[in-house]
XYZ file of C-alpha atoms in Angstrom:
318
model
C -0.102 0.031 0.140
C 1.385 3.226 -0.972
C 0.244 6.436 1.274
C -1.695 9.197 -0.642
C 1.647 11.754 -0.116
C 3.575 9.804 -2.061
C 1.696 9.934 -5.079
C 0.190 13.225 -5.055
C 0.715 14.953 -8.208
C -2.070 16.475 -11.202
C -4.547 13.813 -10.913
C -5.589 15.159 -14.556
C -2.465 13.532 -16.133
C -2.057 10.477 -14.101
C -5.062 7.490 -13.787
C -4.478 3.970 -12.128
C -6.516 1.116 -12.722
C -6.902 -2.707 -11.722
C -5.428 -5.138 -14.531
C -5.040 -8.568 -12.661
C -4.739 -10.821 -16.245
C -5.981 -8.702 -19.175
C -6.272 -4.774 -20.067
C -9.275 -2.861 -19.003
C -12.318 -2.273 -21.048
C -12.242 1.634 -19.756
C -8.543 2.204 -20.326
C -9.684 2.867 -23.864
C -11.549 6.216 -22.183
C -8.755 7.206 -20.417
C -6.388 6.910 -23.877
C -8.718 9.050 -25.765
C -8.963 11.516 -23.183
C -5.320 11.616 -22.486
C -4.592 11.980 -26.495
C -7.562 14.794 -26.797
C -5.930 16.696 -23.809
C -2.737 17.044 -22.739
C -1.362 13.887 -22.623
C -0.579 11.418 -19.236
C 0.245 8.121 -17.812
C -1.946 5.079 -17.031
C -0.527 2.661 -14.308
C -1.813 -0.642 -14.728
C -1.650 -2.784 -11.840
C -2.768 -0.125 -8.804
C -6.066 0.510 -7.726
C -7.250 3.334 -5.972
C -9.029 2.671 -2.650
C -11.020 6.024 -2.314
C -12.163 5.374 1.095
C -11.679 7.599 4.059
C -10.484 11.069 4.184
C -7.335 10.022 1.960
C -6.983 7.927 -0.754
C -4.640 5.213 -0.578
C -3.383 3.057 -3.195
C -3.644 -0.594 -3.392
C -0.946 -2.403 -5.658
C -2.892 -5.706 -6.633
C 0.063 -6.034 -9.565
C -0.695 -7.788 -13.222
C 0.073 -11.463 -13.141
C 1.597 -11.854 -16.802
C 2.774 -8.149 -17.523
C 3.951 -9.244 -21.457
C 1.044 -10.994 -21.837
C -1.151 -7.695 -21.005
C 1.520 -5.446 -23.167
C 1.188 -8.184 -26.452
C -2.801 -7.371 -25.782
C -2.589 -3.574 -25.338
C -0.341 -2.922 -28.491
C -2.673 -5.160 -30.066
C -5.566 -3.522 -29.714
C -3.926 0.018 -30.186
C -3.428 -1.191 -33.520
C -7.181 -2.641 -34.319
C -10.371 -0.521 -34.958
C -10.748 -0.217 -31.470
C -9.171 3.172 -31.317
C -8.639 5.630 -34.308
C -5.207 6.635 -34.037
C -2.265 4.304 -32.139
C 0.031 6.544 -30.568
C 2.001 4.073 -28.440
C 5.446 3.284 -28.885
C 7.697 0.524 -27.436
C 9.744 2.847 -25.248
C 5.962 4.820 -24.027
C 5.373 1.026 -21.843
C 7.495 -0.405 -19.110
C 7.611 -2.570 -16.369
C 8.582 -1.927 -12.515
C 8.636 -3.484 -9.698
C 6.678 -2.251 -6.394
C 6.223 -4.372 -3.529
C 7.323 -7.261 -5.596
C 4.455 -7.043 -8.215
C 4.805 -5.725 -11.450
C 3.149 -2.264 -12.632
C 2.748 -1.589 -15.945
C 3.143 2.557 -16.747
C 1.663 3.190 -20.335
C 2.466 7.253 -21.538
C 0.233 8.367 -23.557
C 1.333 11.414 -25.369
C -1.032 14.319 -26.622
C -2.525 13.317 -29.970
C -1.279 15.806 -33.098
C -4.234 18.530 -34.338
C -4.527 16.411 -37.566
C -5.856 13.258 -35.839
C -7.957 14.907 -32.922
C -10.162 13.674 -31.553
C -9.238 10.382 -30.954
C -11.848 8.329 -30.905
C -13.418 4.307 -30.240
C -14.518 1.637 -32.528
C -14.959 3.856 -35.496
C -17.575 6.052 -33.460
C -16.598 9.872 -33.181
C -19.381 9.891 -30.400
C -17.397 7.918 -28.302
C -14.164 10.777 -28.260
C -13.040 11.634 -24.455
C -11.563 14.543 -23.066
C -9.699 14.736 -19.760
C -11.810 16.683 -17.113
C -9.565 17.200 -13.627
C -9.194 13.773 -12.650
C -12.004 11.693 -15.038
C -12.528 11.062 -18.237
C -15.638 13.008 -20.138
C -17.184 11.923 -22.768
C -17.965 14.583 -25.201
C -21.950 15.345 -25.746
C -22.594 16.315 -29.538
C -22.860 19.994 -29.027
C -18.832 19.340 -27.339
C -17.772 17.064 -29.985
C -19.162 19.707 -33.363
C -17.241 22.428 -31.336
C -14.721 20.040 -30.637
C -13.633 19.175 -34.265
C -14.471 22.855 -35.890
C -11.699 24.069 -33.471
C -9.363 21.504 -34.321
C -10.118 21.534 -38.268
C -9.468 25.556 -37.983
C -6.551 24.961 -36.585
C -4.926 22.992 -39.216
C -6.855 24.546 -42.224
C -4.620 27.919 -41.484
C -1.315 25.662 -41.530
C -2.486 23.107 -44.127
C -0.023 22.874 -47.481
C -1.845 24.129 -50.247
C -1.000 21.145 -53.514
C 0.809 22.213 -55.891
C 0.964 25.950 -54.720
C 4.552 27.867 -55.364
C 5.841 31.572 -54.797
C 4.331 31.850 -58.616
C 1.067 31.857 -57.030
C 1.688 34.519 -54.679
C 1.158 38.651 -55.265
C 4.704 40.157 -55.056
C 2.876 43.568 -54.880
C 1.104 42.769 -52.183
C 3.991 41.346 -50.268
C 5.943 44.559 -50.460
C 3.161 46.254 -49.049
C 3.148 43.793 -46.256
C 7.150 44.879 -45.754
C 6.454 48.034 -45.748
C 3.717 47.814 -43.027
C 6.213 45.893 -41.588
C 8.831 48.876 -41.789
C 6.640 51.457 -40.745
C 5.765 49.895 -37.399
C 9.309 48.711 -36.722
C 12.105 49.509 -38.553
C 14.897 47.237 -37.165
C 13.027 43.849 -37.481
C 14.847 41.287 -39.204
C 11.829 39.875 -40.599
C 12.721 42.693 -43.534
C 16.215 41.116 -44.339
C 14.741 37.685 -45.187
C 13.965 36.632 -48.294
C 10.465 36.654 -50.379
C 10.193 32.684 -49.124
C 11.992 33.240 -45.884
C 9.679 35.595 -44.688
C 6.681 33.485 -45.724
C 7.925 31.177 -44.040
C 8.255 33.200 -40.484
C 4.924 34.560 -40.694
C 3.302 31.217 -41.513
C 2.336 31.440 -44.884
C 5.058 29.378 -46.166
C 5.827 25.807 -44.450
C 7.894 22.903 -44.256
C 6.444 20.291 -42.844
C 9.344 17.774 -42.041
C 6.775 14.724 -41.189
C 5.201 14.468 -44.410
C 8.468 15.592 -46.298
C 6.865 18.598 -48.027
C 6.585 21.851 -48.525
C 4.541 24.716 -50.290
C 2.297 27.809 -49.622
C -0.133 27.532 -46.703
C -4.212 27.900 -46.879
C -3.310 31.344 -44.817
C -0.708 32.389 -46.772
C -2.635 32.035 -50.086
C -5.594 33.729 -48.771
C -3.545 36.599 -47.180
C -0.872 37.060 -50.098
C -2.759 35.345 -52.826
C -3.503 36.085 -56.582
C -6.760 36.221 -56.996
C -6.862 33.514 -59.802
C -4.816 31.304 -57.481
C -7.478 31.645 -54.516
C -10.701 31.194 -56.254
C -9.068 27.856 -57.950
C -8.631 26.529 -54.407
C -11.366 28.461 -53.053
C -14.545 28.483 -55.494
C -16.428 30.672 -52.954
C -13.991 32.869 -51.455
C -15.730 36.562 -51.833
C -15.619 39.631 -49.189
C -17.055 42.838 -49.667
C -17.293 46.137 -47.604
C -19.993 48.271 -48.264
C -21.763 51.373 -47.023
C -25.153 52.660 -46.677
C -26.901 55.982 -46.547
C -29.534 56.093 -43.693
C -32.588 54.115 -43.929
C -32.099 54.281 -47.710
C -31.016 50.418 -49.629
C -28.796 51.697 -51.854
C -24.905 51.509 -51.542
C -22.814 54.546 -51.151
C -19.958 52.949 -51.365
C -18.838 48.787 -52.567
C -15.801 47.178 -52.786
C -15.078 43.346 -53.209
C -12.352 41.202 -54.386
C -13.099 41.750 -57.683
C -12.344 45.859 -57.566
C -8.720 45.437 -56.124
C -5.487 44.486 -58.055
C -4.886 41.645 -56.806
C -8.184 40.266 -54.600
C -6.364 38.742 -51.422
C -6.884 39.631 -48.109
C -4.149 42.138 -47.278
C -5.181 44.291 -50.389
C -8.881 44.120 -48.679
C -7.570 44.997 -45.498
C -5.224 48.044 -46.809
C -8.320 49.318 -48.651
C -10.775 49.560 -45.866
C -8.859 50.307 -42.689
C -8.875 53.871 -43.832
C -12.547 53.777 -44.401
C -13.223 52.511 -41.415
C -10.960 54.521 -39.338
C -12.854 57.904 -41.491
C -15.984 56.410 -39.765
C -14.794 56.247 -36.713
C -12.952 59.742 -36.534
C -15.195 62.755 -34.058
C -13.306 65.421 -33.144
C -11.486 64.911 -30.606
C -7.943 65.976 -31.448
C -4.287 65.188 -29.942
C -0.675 66.288 -31.228
C 1.364 63.738 -32.783
C 4.729 65.029 -33.822
C 3.145 68.711 -33.857
C 0.653 67.566 -36.176
C -2.717 67.282 -35.189
C -4.393 64.498 -35.714
C -7.917 63.000 -35.091
C -7.896 60.247 -32.406
C -10.585 58.235 -30.267
C -10.896 54.857 -29.192
C -12.185 53.289 -32.490
C -8.893 54.579 -34.571
C -6.744 53.814 -31.876
C -7.866 50.049 -31.602
C -7.728 49.909 -35.650
C -4.312 51.279 -35.390
C -3.289 48.859 -32.648
C -5.084 46.364 -34.848
C -2.986 47.023 -37.861
C 0.652 47.072 -36.695
C 0.169 44.351 -34.155
C -2.156 41.429 -35.276
C -1.074 41.549 -39.280
C 2.797 41.840 -38.297
C 3.226 38.472 -36.153
C 1.566 35.175 -36.866
C -0.931 34.842 -39.627
C -4.354 33.354 -38.281
C -6.988 33.205 -40.585
C -10.827 32.223 -40.124
C -11.699 30.286 -43.315
C -14.688 31.504 -44.060
C -13.629 30.973 -47.485
C -14.429 26.906 -47.294
């Protein structure tokens, strides 16, 4: 028996299971939960005694650990789970109180592989909440899949796309905005390809032995024909209406720009939005009178900070 003081740690990252002769059925619930969260350890051959004020661990042991490990890997490579994450060095046998205990490390799954689910059924997807395995509800599952597919979509490499599909004139405008914000930025010394790579518009995927323009890079800096060939429903517009009259006083779409990408659109509409947000509050800036309010200040901060760092786009164009 191990007193509670000897095993206190983040319970969100460790789970104890009794496993005398075989892999416990509920092990895969925990496997899914760890894989869809931050990873963790499963210890087989230990029973957690919840009675009393302080929990205790009872070392029950695994009778034939090699057999159980073979069973574990066999199930992990079957249709039992959507993705096998276990490697040989992730599973170890330890001797505790002259009994065998199996320690299993389950790493957090890659975004592309989430959610890790059971029996080919996405509804059997789990996440780790505190010290328990929580099966995602239908609404939680939809949100979970949407959030991870969104993250993946931005960085996905566009097949067959190259630097030739990037508008270099747009990229020059990006450099100019970057220079105005930070004239000493190291990004200004990089080649076009290296610059795109640093801001997430170009990616080298070592695992897949591939490289190229990402979805985010194409949408932000791409030539219009290249964008619409990948995202046929790509469209954006900015318009102003006068009063209650349902008539545009100004309307701009991607077709009105030399290169209909998101950065050109941004450069076009931000001055218009700033103009709409102006009021008659003034301040002196380098001895030049400038109009200023919370809207224009917020827009300027948005332009100089968010667009000059990592590109993260909402893939409304899909």
